[in-house]
PDB file of C-alpha atoms in Angstrom:
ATOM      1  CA  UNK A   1       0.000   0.000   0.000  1.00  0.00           C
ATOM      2  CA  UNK A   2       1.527   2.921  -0.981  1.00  0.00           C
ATOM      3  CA  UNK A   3      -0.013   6.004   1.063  1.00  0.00           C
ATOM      4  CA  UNK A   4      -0.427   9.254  -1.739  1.00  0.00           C
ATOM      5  CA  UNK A   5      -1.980  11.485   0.818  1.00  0.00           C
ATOM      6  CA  UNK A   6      -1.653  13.072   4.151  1.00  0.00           C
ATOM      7  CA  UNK A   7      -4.616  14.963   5.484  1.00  0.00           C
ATOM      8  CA  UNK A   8      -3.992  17.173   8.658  1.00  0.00           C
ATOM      9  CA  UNK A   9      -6.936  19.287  10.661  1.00  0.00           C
ATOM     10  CA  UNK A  10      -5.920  21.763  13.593  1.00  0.00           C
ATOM     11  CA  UNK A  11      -7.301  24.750  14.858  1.00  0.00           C
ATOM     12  CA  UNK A  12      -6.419  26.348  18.385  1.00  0.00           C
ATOM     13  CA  UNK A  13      -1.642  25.822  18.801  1.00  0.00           C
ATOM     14  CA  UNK A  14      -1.869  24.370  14.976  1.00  0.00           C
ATOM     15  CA  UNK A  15       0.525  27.048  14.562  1.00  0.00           C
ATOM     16  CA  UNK A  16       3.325  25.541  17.028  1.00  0.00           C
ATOM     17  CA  UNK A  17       2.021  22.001  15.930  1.00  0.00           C
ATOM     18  CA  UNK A  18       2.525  22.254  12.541  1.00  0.00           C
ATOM     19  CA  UNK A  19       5.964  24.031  12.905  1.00  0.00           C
ATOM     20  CA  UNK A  20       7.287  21.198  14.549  1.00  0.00           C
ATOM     21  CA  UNK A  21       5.507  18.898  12.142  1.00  0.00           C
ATOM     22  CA  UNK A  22       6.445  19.777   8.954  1.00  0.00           C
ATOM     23  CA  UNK A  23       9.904  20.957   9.971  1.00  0.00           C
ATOM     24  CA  UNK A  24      10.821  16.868  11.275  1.00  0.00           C
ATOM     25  CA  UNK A  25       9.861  16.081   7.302  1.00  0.00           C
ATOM     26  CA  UNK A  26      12.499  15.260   4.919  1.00  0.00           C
ATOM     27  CA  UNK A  27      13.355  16.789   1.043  1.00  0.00           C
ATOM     28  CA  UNK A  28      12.753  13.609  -0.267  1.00  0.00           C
ATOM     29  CA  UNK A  29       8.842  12.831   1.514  1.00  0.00           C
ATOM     30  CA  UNK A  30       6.983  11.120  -0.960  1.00  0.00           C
ATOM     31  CA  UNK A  31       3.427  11.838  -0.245  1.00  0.00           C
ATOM     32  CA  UNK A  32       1.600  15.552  -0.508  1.00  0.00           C
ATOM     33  CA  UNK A  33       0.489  16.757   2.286  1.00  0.00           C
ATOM     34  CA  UNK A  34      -3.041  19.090   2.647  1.00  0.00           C
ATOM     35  CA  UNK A  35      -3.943  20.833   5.904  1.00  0.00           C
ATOM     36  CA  UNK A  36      -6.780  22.826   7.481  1.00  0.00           C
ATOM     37  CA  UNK A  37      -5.691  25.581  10.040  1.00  0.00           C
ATOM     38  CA  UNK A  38      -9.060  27.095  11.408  1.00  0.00           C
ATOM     39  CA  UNK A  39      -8.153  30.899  10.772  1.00  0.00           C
ATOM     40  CA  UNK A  40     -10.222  34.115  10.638  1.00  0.00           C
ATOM     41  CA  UNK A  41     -12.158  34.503   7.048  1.00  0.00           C
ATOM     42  CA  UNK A  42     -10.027  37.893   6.984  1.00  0.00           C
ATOM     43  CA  UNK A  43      -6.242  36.390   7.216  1.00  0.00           C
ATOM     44  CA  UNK A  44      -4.159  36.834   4.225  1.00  0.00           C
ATOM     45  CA  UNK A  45      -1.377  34.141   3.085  1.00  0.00           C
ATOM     46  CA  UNK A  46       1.252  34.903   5.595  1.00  0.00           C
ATOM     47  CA  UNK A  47       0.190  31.469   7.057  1.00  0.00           C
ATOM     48  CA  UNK A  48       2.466  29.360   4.074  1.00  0.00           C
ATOM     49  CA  UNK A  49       5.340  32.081   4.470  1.00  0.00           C
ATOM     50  CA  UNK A  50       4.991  31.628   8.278  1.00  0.00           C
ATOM     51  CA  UNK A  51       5.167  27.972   7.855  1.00  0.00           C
ATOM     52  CA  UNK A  52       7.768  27.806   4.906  1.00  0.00           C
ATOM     53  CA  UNK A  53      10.624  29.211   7.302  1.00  0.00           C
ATOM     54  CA  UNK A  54      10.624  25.683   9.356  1.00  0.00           C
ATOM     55  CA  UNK A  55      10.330  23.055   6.420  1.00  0.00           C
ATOM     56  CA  UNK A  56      12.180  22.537   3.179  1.00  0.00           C
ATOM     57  CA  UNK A  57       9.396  21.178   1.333  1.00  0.00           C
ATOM     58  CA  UNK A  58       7.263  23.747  -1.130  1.00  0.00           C
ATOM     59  CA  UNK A  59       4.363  25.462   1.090  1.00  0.00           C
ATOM     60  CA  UNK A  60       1.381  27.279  -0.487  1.00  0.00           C
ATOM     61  CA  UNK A  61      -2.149  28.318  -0.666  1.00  0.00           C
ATOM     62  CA  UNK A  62      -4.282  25.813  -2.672  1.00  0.00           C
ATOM     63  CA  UNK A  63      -5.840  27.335  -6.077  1.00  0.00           C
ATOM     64  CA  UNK A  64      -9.194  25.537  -7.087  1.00  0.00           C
ATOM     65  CA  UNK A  65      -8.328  22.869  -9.457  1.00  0.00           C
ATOM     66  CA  UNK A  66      -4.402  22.716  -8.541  1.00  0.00           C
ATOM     67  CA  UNK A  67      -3.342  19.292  -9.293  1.00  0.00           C
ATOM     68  CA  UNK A  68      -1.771  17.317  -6.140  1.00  0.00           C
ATOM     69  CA  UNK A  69       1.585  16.832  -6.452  1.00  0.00           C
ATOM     70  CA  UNK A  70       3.959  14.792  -3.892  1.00  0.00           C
ATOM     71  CA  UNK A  71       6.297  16.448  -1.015  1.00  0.00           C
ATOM     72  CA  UNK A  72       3.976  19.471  -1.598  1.00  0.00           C
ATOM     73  CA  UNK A  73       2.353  20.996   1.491  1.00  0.00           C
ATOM     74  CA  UNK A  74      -0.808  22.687   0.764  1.00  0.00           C
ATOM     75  CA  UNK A  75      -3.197  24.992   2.821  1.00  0.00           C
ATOM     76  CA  UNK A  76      -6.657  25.688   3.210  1.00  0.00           C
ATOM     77  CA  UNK A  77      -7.187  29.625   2.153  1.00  0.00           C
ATOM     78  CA  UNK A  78      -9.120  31.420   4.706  1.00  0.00           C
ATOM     79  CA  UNK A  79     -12.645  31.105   4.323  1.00  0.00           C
ATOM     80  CA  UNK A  80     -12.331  27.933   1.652  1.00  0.00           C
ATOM     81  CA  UNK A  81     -13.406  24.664   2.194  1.00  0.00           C
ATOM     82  CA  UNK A  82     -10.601  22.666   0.938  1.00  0.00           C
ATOM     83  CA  UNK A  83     -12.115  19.405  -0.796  1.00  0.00           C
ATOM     84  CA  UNK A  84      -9.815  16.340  -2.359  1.00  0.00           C
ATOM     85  CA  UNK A  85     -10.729  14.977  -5.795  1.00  0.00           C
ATOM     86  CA  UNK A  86      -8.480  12.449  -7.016  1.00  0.00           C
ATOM     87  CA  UNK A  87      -5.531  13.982  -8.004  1.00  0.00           C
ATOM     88  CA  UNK A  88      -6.436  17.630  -7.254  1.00  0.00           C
ATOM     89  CA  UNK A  89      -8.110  19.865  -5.331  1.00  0.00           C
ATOM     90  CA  UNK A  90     -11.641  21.885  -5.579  1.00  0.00           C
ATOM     91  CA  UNK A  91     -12.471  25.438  -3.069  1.00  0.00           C
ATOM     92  CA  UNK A  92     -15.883  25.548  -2.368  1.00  0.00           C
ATOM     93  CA  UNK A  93     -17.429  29.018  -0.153  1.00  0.00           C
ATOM     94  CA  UNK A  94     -20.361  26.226   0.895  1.00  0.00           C
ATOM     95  CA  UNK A  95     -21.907  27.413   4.621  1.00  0.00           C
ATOM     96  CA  UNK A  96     -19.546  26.774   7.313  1.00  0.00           C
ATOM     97  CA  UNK A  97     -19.224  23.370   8.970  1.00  0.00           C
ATOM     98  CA  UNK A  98     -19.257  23.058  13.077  1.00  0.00           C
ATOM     99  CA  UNK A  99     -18.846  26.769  12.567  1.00  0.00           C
ATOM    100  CA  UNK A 100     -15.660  26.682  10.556  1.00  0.00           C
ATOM    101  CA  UNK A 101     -15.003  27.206   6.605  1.00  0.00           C
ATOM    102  CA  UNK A 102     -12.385  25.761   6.009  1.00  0.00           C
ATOM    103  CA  UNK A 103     -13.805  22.470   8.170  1.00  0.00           C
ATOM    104  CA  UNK A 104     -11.554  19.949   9.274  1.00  0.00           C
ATOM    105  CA  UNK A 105     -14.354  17.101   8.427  1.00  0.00           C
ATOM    106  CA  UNK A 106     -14.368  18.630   4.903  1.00  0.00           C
ATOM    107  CA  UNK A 107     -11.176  17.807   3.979  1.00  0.00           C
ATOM    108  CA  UNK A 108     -10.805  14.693   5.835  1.00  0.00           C
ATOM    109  CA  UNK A 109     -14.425  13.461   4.302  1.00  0.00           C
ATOM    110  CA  UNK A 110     -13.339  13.758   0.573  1.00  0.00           C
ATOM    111  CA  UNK A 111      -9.944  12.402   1.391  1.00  0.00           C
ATOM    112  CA  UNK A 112     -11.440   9.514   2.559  1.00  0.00           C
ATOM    113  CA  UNK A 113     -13.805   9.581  -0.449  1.00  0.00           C
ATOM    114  CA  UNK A 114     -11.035   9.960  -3.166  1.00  0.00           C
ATOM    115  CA  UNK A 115      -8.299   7.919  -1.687  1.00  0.00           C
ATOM    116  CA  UNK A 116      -9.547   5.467   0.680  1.00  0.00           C
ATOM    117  CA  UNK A 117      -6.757   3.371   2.084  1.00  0.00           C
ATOM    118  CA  UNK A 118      -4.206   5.118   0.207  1.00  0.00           C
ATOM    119  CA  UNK A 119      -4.808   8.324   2.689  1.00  0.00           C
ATOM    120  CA  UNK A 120      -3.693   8.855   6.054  1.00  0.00           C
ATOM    121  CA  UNK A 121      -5.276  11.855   8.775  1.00  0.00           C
ATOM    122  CA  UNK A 122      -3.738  13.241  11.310  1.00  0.00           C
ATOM    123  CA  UNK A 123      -5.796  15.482  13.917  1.00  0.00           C
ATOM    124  CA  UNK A 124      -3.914  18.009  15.865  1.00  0.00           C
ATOM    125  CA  UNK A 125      -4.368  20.586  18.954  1.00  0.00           C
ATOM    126  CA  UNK A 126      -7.827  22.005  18.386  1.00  0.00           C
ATOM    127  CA  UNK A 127     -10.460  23.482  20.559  1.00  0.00           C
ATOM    128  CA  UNK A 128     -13.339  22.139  19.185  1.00  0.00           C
ATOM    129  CA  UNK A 129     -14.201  18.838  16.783  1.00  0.00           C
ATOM    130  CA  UNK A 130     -14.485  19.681  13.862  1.00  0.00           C
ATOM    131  CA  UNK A 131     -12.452  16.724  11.829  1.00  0.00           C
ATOM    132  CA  UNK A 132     -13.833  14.329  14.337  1.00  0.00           C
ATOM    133  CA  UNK A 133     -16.382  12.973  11.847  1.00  0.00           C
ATOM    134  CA  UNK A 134     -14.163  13.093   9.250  1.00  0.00           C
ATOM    135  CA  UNK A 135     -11.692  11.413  10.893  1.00  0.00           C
ATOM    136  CA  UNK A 136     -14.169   8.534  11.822  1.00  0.00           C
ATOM    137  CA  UNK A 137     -15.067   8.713   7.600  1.00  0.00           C
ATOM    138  CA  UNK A 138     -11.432   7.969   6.797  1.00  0.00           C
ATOM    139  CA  UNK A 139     -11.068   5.296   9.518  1.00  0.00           C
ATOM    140  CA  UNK A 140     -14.435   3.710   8.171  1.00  0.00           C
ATOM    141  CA  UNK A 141     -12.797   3.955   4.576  1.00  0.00           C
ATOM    142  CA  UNK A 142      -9.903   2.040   5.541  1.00  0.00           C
ATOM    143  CA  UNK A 143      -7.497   4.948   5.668  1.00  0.00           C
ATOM    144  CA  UNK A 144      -4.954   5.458   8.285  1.00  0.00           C
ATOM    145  CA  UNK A 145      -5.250   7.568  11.623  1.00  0.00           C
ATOM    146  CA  UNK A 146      -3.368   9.362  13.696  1.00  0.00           C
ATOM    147  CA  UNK A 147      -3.945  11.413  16.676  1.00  0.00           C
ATOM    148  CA  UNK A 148      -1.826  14.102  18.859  1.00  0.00           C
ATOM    149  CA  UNK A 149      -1.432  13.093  22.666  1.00  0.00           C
ATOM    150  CA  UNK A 150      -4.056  15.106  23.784  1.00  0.00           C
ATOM    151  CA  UNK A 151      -1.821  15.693  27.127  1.00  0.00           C
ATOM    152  CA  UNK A 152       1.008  17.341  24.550  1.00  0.00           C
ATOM    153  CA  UNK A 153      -1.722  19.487  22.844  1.00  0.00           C
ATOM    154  CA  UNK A 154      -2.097  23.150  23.500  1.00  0.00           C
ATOM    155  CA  UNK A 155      -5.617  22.661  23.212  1.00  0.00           C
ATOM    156  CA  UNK A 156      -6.936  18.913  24.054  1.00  0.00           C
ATOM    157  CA  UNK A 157     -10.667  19.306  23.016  1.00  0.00           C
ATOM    158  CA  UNK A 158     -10.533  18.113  19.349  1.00  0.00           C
ATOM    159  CA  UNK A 159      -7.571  15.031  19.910  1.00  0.00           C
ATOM    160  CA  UNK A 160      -9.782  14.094  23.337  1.00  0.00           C
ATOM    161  CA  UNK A 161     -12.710  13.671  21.034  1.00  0.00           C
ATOM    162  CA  UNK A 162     -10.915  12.150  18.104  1.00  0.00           C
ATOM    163  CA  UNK A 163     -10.147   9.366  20.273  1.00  0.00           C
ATOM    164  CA  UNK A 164     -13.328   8.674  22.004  1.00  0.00           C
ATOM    165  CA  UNK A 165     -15.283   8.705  18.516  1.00  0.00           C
ATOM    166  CA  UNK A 166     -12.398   6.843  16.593  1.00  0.00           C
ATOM    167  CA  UNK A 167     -10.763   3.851  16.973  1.00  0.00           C
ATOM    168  CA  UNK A 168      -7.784   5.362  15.900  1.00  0.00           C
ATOM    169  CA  UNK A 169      -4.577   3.713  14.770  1.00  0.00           C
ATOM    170  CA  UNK A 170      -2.255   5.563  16.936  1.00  0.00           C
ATOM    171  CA  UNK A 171      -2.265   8.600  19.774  1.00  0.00           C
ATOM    172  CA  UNK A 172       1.179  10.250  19.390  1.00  0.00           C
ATOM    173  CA  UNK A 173       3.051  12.984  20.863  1.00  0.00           C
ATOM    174  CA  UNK A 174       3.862  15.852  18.295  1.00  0.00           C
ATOM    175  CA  UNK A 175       7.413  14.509  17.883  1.00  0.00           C
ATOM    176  CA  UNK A 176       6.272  11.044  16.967  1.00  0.00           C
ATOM    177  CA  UNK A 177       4.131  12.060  14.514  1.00  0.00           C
ATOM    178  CA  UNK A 178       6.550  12.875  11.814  1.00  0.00           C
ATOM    179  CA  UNK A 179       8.470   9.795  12.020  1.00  0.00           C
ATOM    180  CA  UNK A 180       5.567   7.797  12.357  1.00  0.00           C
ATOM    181  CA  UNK A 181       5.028   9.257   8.629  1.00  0.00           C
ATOM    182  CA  UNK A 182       8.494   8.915   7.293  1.00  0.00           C
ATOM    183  CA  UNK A 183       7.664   5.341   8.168  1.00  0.00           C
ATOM    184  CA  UNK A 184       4.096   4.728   6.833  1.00  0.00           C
ATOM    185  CA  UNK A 185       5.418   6.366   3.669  1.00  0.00           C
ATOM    186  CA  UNK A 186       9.113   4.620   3.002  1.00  0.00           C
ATOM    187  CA  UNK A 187       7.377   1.376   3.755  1.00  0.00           C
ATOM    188  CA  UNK A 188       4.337   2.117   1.969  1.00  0.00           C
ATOM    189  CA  UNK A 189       2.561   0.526   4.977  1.00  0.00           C
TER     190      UNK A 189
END
């Protein structure tokens, strides 16, 4: 199994999260990776140059109908959902989800939807759960799932609830996560 896709929700410390995250990724990852940050609808793109100073691989904004492309990070623009097709992306301004646009369970329900088992999701510090349904959609779909320590997150709420909805695969502290990756990817399961 060879995983193509790596879907990440956060909201409340995703900034310190996903710092740490991406930055413990190598060059050479193999599979793209697609995240929603819950932001204000107002915030302009200094999120991917924020996040672009701790990680060597390419950062940016998603553009509707921007084709997925491996060892690419790629954000959810402020007040977008972020939706997977297979092998590219879609925006849609569709009413907020558990109050949020971009929603967590968005991107992590047409993940699931597009890649099945060949998609892994990985919920970070939040403060409320959004991306728990999603999460449970991926899980259901046979993809992979992965869950910060809620005891290492800045904000427990959303990894607390991941794991009493889920069954999920693994509950890791922030610095596990990437190698926990690394390893899902190089061995391709």
């Amino acid at each position: 199994m060879t995983y193509e896709l790596i879907v990440i929700g956060t909201s409340l410390g995703g900034l310190s999260a996903l710092k740490t995250l991406l930055g413990a990724l190598p060059q050479n990852f193999s599979a793209a990776l697609a995240i929603v940050q819950h932001r204000h609808r107002e915030s302009d793109q200094g999120l991917g140059n924020f996040l672009q100073q701790f990680t060597v691989l390419p950062v940016h904004e998603v553009e509707d109908k921007e084709r997925i492309q491996p060892g690419h990070v790629y954000l959810a623009p402020a007040d977008y959902h972020l939706l997977v097709e297979y092998g590219y992306f879609s925006l849609s301004v569709d009413e907020p989800v558990s109050y949020a646009r971009p929603s967590i369970d968005v991107l992590l329900e047409s993940a699931a939807d597009s890649y099945s088992e060949r998609v892994i999701g990985v919920i970070l510090t939040g403060a409320n759960q959004d991306g728990v349904c999603g999460l449970a959609t991926l899980k259901a779909r046979g993809g992979v799932t992965i869950v910060q320590d809620p005891d290492t997150a800045e904000s427990p709420v959303l990894p607390r609830a991941a794991i009493a909805a889920v069954p999920v695969d693994a509950v890791l502290t922030l610095g596990q996560i990437a190698p926990r990756l690394m390893h899902l990817c190089a061995a391709g399961g």
